[in-house]
PDB file of C-alpha atoms in Angstrom:
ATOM      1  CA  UNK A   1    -109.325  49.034  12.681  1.00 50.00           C
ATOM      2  CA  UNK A   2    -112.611  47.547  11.854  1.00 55.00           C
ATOM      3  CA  UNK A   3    -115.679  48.582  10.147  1.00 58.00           C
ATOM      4  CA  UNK A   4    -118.265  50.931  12.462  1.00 56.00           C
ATOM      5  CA  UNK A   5    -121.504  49.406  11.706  1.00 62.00           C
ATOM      6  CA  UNK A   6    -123.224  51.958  14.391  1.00 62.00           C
ATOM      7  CA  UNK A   7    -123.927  55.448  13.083  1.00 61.00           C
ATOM      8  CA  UNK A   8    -123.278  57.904  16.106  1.00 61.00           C
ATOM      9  CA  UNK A   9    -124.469  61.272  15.844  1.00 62.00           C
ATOM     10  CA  UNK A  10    -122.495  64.353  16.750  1.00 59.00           C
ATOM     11  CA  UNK A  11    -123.945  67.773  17.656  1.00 58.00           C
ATOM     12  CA  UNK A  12    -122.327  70.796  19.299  1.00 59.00           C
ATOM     13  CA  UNK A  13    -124.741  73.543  21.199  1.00 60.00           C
ATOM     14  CA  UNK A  14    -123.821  76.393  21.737  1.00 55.00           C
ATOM     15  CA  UNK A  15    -125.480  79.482  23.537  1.00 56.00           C
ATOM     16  CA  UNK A  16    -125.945  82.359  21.370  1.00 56.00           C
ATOM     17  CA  UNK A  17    -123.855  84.320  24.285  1.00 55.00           C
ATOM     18  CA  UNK A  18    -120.978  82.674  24.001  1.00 51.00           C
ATOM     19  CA  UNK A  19    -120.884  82.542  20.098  1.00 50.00           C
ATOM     20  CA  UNK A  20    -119.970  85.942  18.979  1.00 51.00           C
ATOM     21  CA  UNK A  21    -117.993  87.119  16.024  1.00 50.00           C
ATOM     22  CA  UNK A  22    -115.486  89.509  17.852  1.00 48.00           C
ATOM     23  CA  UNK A  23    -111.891  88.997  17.608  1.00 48.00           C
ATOM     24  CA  UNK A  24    -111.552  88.264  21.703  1.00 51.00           C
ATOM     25  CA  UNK A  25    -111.417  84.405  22.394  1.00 53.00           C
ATOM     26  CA  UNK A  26    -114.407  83.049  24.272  1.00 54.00           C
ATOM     27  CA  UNK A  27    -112.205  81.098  27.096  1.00 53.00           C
ATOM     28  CA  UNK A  28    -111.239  85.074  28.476  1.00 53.00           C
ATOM     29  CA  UNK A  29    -114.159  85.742  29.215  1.00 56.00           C
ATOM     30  CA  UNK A  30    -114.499  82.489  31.652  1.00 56.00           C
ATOM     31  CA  UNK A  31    -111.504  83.107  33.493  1.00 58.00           C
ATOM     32  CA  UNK A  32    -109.582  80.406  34.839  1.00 60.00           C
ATOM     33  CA  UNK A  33    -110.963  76.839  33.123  1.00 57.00           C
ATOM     34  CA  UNK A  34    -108.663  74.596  35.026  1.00 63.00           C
ATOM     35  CA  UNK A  35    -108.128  74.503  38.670  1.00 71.00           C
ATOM     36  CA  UNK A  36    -103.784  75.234  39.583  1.00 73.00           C
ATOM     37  CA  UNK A  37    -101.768  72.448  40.574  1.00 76.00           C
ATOM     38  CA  UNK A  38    -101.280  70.873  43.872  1.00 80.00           C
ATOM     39  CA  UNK A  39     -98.038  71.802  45.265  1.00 79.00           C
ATOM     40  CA  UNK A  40     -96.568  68.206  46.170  1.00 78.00           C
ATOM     41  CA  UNK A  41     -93.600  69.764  47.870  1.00 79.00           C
ATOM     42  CA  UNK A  42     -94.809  72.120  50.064  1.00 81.00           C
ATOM     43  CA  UNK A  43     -91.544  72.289  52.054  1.00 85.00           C
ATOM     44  CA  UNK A  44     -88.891  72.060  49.456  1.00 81.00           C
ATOM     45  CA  UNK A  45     -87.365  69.001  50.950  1.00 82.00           C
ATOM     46  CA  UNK A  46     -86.254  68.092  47.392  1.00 78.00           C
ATOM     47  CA  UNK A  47     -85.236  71.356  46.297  1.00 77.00           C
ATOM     48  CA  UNK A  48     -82.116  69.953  45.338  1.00 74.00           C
ATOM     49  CA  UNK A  49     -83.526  67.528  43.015  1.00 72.00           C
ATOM     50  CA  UNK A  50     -85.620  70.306  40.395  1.00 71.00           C
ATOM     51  CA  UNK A  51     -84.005  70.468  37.424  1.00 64.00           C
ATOM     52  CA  UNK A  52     -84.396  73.666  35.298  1.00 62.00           C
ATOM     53  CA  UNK A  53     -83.888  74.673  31.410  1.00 53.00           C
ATOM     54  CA  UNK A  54     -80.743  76.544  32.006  1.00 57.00           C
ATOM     55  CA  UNK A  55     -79.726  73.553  34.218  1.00 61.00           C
ATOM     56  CA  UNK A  56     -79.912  71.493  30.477  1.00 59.00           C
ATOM     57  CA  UNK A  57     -79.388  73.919  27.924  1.00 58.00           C
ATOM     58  CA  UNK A  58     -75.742  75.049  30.700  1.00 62.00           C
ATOM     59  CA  UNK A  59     -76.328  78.904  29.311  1.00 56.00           C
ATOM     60  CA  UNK A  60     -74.010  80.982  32.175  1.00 58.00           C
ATOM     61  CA  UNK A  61     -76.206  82.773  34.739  1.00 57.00           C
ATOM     62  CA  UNK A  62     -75.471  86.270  33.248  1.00 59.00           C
ATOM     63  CA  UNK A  63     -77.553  85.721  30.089  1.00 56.00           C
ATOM     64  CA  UNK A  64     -80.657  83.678  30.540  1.00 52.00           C
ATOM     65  CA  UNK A  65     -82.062  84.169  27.006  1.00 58.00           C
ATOM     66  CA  UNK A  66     -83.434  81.746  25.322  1.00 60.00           C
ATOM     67  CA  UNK A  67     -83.338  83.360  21.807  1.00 62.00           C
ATOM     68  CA  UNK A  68     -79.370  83.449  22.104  1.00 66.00           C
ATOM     69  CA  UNK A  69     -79.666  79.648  22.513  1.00 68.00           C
ATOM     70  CA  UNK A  70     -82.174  79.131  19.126  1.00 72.00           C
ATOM     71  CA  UNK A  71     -80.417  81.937  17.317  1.00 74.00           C
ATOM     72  CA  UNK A  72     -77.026  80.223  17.614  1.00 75.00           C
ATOM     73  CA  UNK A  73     -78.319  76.821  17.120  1.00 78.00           C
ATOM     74  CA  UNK A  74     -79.812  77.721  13.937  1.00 78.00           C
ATOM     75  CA  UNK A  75     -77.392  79.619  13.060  1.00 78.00           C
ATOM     76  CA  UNK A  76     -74.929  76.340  13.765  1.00 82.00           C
ATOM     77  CA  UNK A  77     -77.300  74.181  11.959  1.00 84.00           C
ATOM     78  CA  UNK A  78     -77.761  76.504   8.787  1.00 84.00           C
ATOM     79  CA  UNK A  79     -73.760  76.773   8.636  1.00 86.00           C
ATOM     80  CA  UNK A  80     -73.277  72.817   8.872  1.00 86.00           C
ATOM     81  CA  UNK A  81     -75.957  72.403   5.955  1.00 87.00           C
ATOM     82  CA  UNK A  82     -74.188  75.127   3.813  1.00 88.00           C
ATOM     83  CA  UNK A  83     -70.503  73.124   4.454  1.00 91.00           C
ATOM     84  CA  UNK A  84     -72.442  69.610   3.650  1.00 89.00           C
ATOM     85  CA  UNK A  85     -73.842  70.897   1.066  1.00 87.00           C
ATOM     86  CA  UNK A  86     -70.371  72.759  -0.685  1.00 90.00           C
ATOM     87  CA  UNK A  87     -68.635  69.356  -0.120  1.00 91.00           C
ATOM     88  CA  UNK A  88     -71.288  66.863  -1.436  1.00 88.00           C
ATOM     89  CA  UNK A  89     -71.667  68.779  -4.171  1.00 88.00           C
ATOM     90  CA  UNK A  90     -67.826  69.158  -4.706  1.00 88.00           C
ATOM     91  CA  UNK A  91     -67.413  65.365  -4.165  1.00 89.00           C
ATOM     92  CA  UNK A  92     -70.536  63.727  -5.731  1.00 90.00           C
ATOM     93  CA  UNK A  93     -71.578  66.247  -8.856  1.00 88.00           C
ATOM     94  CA  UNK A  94     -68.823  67.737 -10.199  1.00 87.00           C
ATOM     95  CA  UNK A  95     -67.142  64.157 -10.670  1.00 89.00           C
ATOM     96  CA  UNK A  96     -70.812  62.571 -11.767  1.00 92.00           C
ATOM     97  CA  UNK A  97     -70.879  65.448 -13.844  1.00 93.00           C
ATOM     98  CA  UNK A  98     -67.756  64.814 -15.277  1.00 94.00           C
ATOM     99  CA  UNK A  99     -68.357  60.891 -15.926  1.00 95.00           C
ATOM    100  CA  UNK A 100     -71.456  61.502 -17.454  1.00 95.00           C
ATOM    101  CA  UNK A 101     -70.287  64.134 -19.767  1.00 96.00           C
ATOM    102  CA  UNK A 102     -67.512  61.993 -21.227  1.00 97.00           C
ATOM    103  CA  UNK A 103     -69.959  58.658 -21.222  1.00 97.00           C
ATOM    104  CA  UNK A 104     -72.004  61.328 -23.687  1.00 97.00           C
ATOM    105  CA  UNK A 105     -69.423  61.953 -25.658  1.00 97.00           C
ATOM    106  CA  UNK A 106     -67.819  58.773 -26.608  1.00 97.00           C
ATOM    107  CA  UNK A 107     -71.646  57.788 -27.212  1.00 97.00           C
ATOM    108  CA  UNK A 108     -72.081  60.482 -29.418  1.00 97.00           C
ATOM    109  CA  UNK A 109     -68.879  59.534 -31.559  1.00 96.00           C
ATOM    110  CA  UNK A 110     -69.688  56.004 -31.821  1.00 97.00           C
ATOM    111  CA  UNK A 111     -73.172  57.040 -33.191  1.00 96.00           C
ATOM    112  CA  UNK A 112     -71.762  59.371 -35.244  1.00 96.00           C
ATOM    113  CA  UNK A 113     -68.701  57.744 -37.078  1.00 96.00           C
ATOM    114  CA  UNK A 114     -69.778  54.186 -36.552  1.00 96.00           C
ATOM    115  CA  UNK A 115     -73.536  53.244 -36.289  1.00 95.00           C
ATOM    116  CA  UNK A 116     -74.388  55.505 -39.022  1.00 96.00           C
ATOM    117  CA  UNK A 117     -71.763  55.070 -41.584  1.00 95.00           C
ATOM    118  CA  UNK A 118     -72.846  51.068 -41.253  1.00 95.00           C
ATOM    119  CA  UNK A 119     -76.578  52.042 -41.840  1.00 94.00           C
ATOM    120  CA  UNK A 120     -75.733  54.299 -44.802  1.00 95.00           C
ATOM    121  CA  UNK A 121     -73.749  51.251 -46.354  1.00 94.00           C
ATOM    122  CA  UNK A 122     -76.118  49.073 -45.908  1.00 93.00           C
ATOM    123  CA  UNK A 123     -78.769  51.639 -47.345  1.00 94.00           C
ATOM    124  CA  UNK A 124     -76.330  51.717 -50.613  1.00 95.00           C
ATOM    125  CA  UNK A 125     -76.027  48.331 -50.781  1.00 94.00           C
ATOM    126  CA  UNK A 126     -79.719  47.264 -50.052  1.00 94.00           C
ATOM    127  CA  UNK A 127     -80.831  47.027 -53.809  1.00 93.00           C
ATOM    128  CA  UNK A 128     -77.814  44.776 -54.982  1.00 94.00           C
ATOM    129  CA  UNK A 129     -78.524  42.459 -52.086  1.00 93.00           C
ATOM    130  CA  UNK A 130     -82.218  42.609 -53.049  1.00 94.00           C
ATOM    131  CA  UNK A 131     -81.133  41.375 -56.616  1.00 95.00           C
ATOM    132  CA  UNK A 132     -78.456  38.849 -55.557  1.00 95.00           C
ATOM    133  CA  UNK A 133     -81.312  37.244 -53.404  1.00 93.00           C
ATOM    134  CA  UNK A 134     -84.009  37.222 -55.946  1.00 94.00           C
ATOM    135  CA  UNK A 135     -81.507  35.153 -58.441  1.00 94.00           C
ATOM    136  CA  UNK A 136     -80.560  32.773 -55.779  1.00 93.00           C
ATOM    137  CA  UNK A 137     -83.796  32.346 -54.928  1.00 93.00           C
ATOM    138  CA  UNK A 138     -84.993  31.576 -58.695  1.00 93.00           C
ATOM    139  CA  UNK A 139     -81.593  29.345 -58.702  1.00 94.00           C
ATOM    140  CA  UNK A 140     -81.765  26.983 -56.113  1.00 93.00           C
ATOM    141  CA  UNK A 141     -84.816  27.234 -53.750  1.00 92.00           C
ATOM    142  CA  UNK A 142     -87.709  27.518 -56.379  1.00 93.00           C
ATOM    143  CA  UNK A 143     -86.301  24.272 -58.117  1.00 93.00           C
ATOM    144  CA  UNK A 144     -85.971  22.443 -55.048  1.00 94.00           C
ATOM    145  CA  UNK A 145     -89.565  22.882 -53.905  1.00 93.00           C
ATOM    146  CA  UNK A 146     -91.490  22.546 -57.324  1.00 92.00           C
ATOM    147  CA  UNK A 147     -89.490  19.117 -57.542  1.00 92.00           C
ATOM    148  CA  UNK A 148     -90.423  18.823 -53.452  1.00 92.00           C
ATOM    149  CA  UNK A 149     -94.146  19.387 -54.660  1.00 90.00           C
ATOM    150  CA  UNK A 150     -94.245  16.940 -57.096  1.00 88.00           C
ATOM    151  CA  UNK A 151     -92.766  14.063 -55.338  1.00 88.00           C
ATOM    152  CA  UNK A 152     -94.868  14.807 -52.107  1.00 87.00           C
ATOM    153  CA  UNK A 153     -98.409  14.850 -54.364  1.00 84.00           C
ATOM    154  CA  UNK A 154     -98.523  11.131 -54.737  1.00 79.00           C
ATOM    155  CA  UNK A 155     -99.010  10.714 -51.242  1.00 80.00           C
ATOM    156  CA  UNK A 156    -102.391   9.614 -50.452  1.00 75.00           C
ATOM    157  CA  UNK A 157    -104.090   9.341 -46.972  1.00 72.00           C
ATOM    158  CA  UNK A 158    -106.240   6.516 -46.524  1.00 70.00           C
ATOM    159  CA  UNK A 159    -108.338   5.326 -42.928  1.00 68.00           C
ATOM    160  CA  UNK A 160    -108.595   1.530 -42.307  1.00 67.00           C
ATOM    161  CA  UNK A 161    -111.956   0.731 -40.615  1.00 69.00           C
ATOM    162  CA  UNK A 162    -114.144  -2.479 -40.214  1.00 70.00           C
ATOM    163  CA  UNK A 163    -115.498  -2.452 -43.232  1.00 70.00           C
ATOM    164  CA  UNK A 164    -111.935  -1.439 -45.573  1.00 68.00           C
ATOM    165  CA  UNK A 165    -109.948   1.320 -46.548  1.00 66.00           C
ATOM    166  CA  UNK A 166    -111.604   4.725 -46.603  1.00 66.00           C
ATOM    167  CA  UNK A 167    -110.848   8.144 -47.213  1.00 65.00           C
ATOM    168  CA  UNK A 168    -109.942  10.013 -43.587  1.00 63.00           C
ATOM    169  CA  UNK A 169    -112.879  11.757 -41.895  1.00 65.00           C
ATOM    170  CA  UNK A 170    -112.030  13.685 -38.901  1.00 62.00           C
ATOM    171  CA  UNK A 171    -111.378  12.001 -35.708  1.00 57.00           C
ATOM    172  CA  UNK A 172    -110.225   9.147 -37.389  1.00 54.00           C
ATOM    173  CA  UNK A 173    -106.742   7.265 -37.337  1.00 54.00           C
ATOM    174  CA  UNK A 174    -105.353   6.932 -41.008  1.00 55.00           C
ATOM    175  CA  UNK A 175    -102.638   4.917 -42.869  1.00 55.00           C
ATOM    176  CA  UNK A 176    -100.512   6.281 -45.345  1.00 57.00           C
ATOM    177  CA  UNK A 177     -99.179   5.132 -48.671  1.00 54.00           C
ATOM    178  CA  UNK A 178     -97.365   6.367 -51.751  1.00 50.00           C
ATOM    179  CA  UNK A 179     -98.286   5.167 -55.427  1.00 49.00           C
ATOM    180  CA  UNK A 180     -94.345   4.185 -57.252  1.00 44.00           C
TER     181      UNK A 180
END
């Protein structure tokens, strides 16, 4: 499947005879469009060789109908989907049915008595907490980083180029050192 780059164009012509608007199909008017077949066994030497319909379909002679044959097979076919159907249904849904119904229910009582008696707790007790952490915090962690502060401010950066000790520009490699 390429890409056409030629442009063809299509027309059909048609006489203004053979176009007309009645119901009646235009080939019955021509008659016969396509010459009959050539008989290639004009003397039945291999008559025992043709093969008919009811040779296939093995209907008995007395009833060569063909809508006995198509009314029975559907009717066959429509009965096998209706039994498939009444034992899939018995076999697969019901029990998936089932399963899923209790998985729903043991959900819905974990949610219930567990996952939001824990939230409503911790909901109470979100205020205390809030207080308890505030005090600690004053306690211990503000203490330890004023003091961190001060000790870490005499720390000065210094760069060592050709001509000395300089304060760091960017780019530049620097030395520290802490005044004691």
């Amino acid at each position: 499947m390429g890409l056409e780059k030629e442009k063809s164009d299509t027309s059909i012509i048609m006489d203004e005879d053979e176009f007309n608007r009645s119901i009646e199909p235009i080939l019955s008017k021509q008659g016969k469009v396509y010459a009959a077949a050539q008989d290639r066994d004009p003397n039945d030497i291999n008559a025992h060789l043709k093969v008919g319909f009811e040779d296939v379909i093995a209907e008995p002679i007395s009833t060569h109908s063909f809508d006995r044959v198509w009314i029975g097979s559907h009717a066959a076919f429509e009965l096998v989907k209706f039994m498939f159907y009444r034992l899939l249904t018995t076999l697969l849904a019901v029990p998936m049915a089932f399963i899923l119904g209790l998985v729903f229910g043991v959900l819905s009582c974990i949610h219930i008595w567990l996952v939001m008696p824990v939230i409503q707790s911790f909901m109470m007790v979100l205020p205390s907490v809030q207080i308890v952490w505030r005090s600690l915090t004053d306690m211990f962690v503000t203490p330890l980083f004023h003091s961190m502060g001060k000790a870490l401010s005499s720390i000065q950066v210094w760069c060592w180029t050709d001509s000395g000790f300089t304060q760091p520009k960017d780019g530049q490699t620097s030395l520290i050192s802490a005044k004691l």
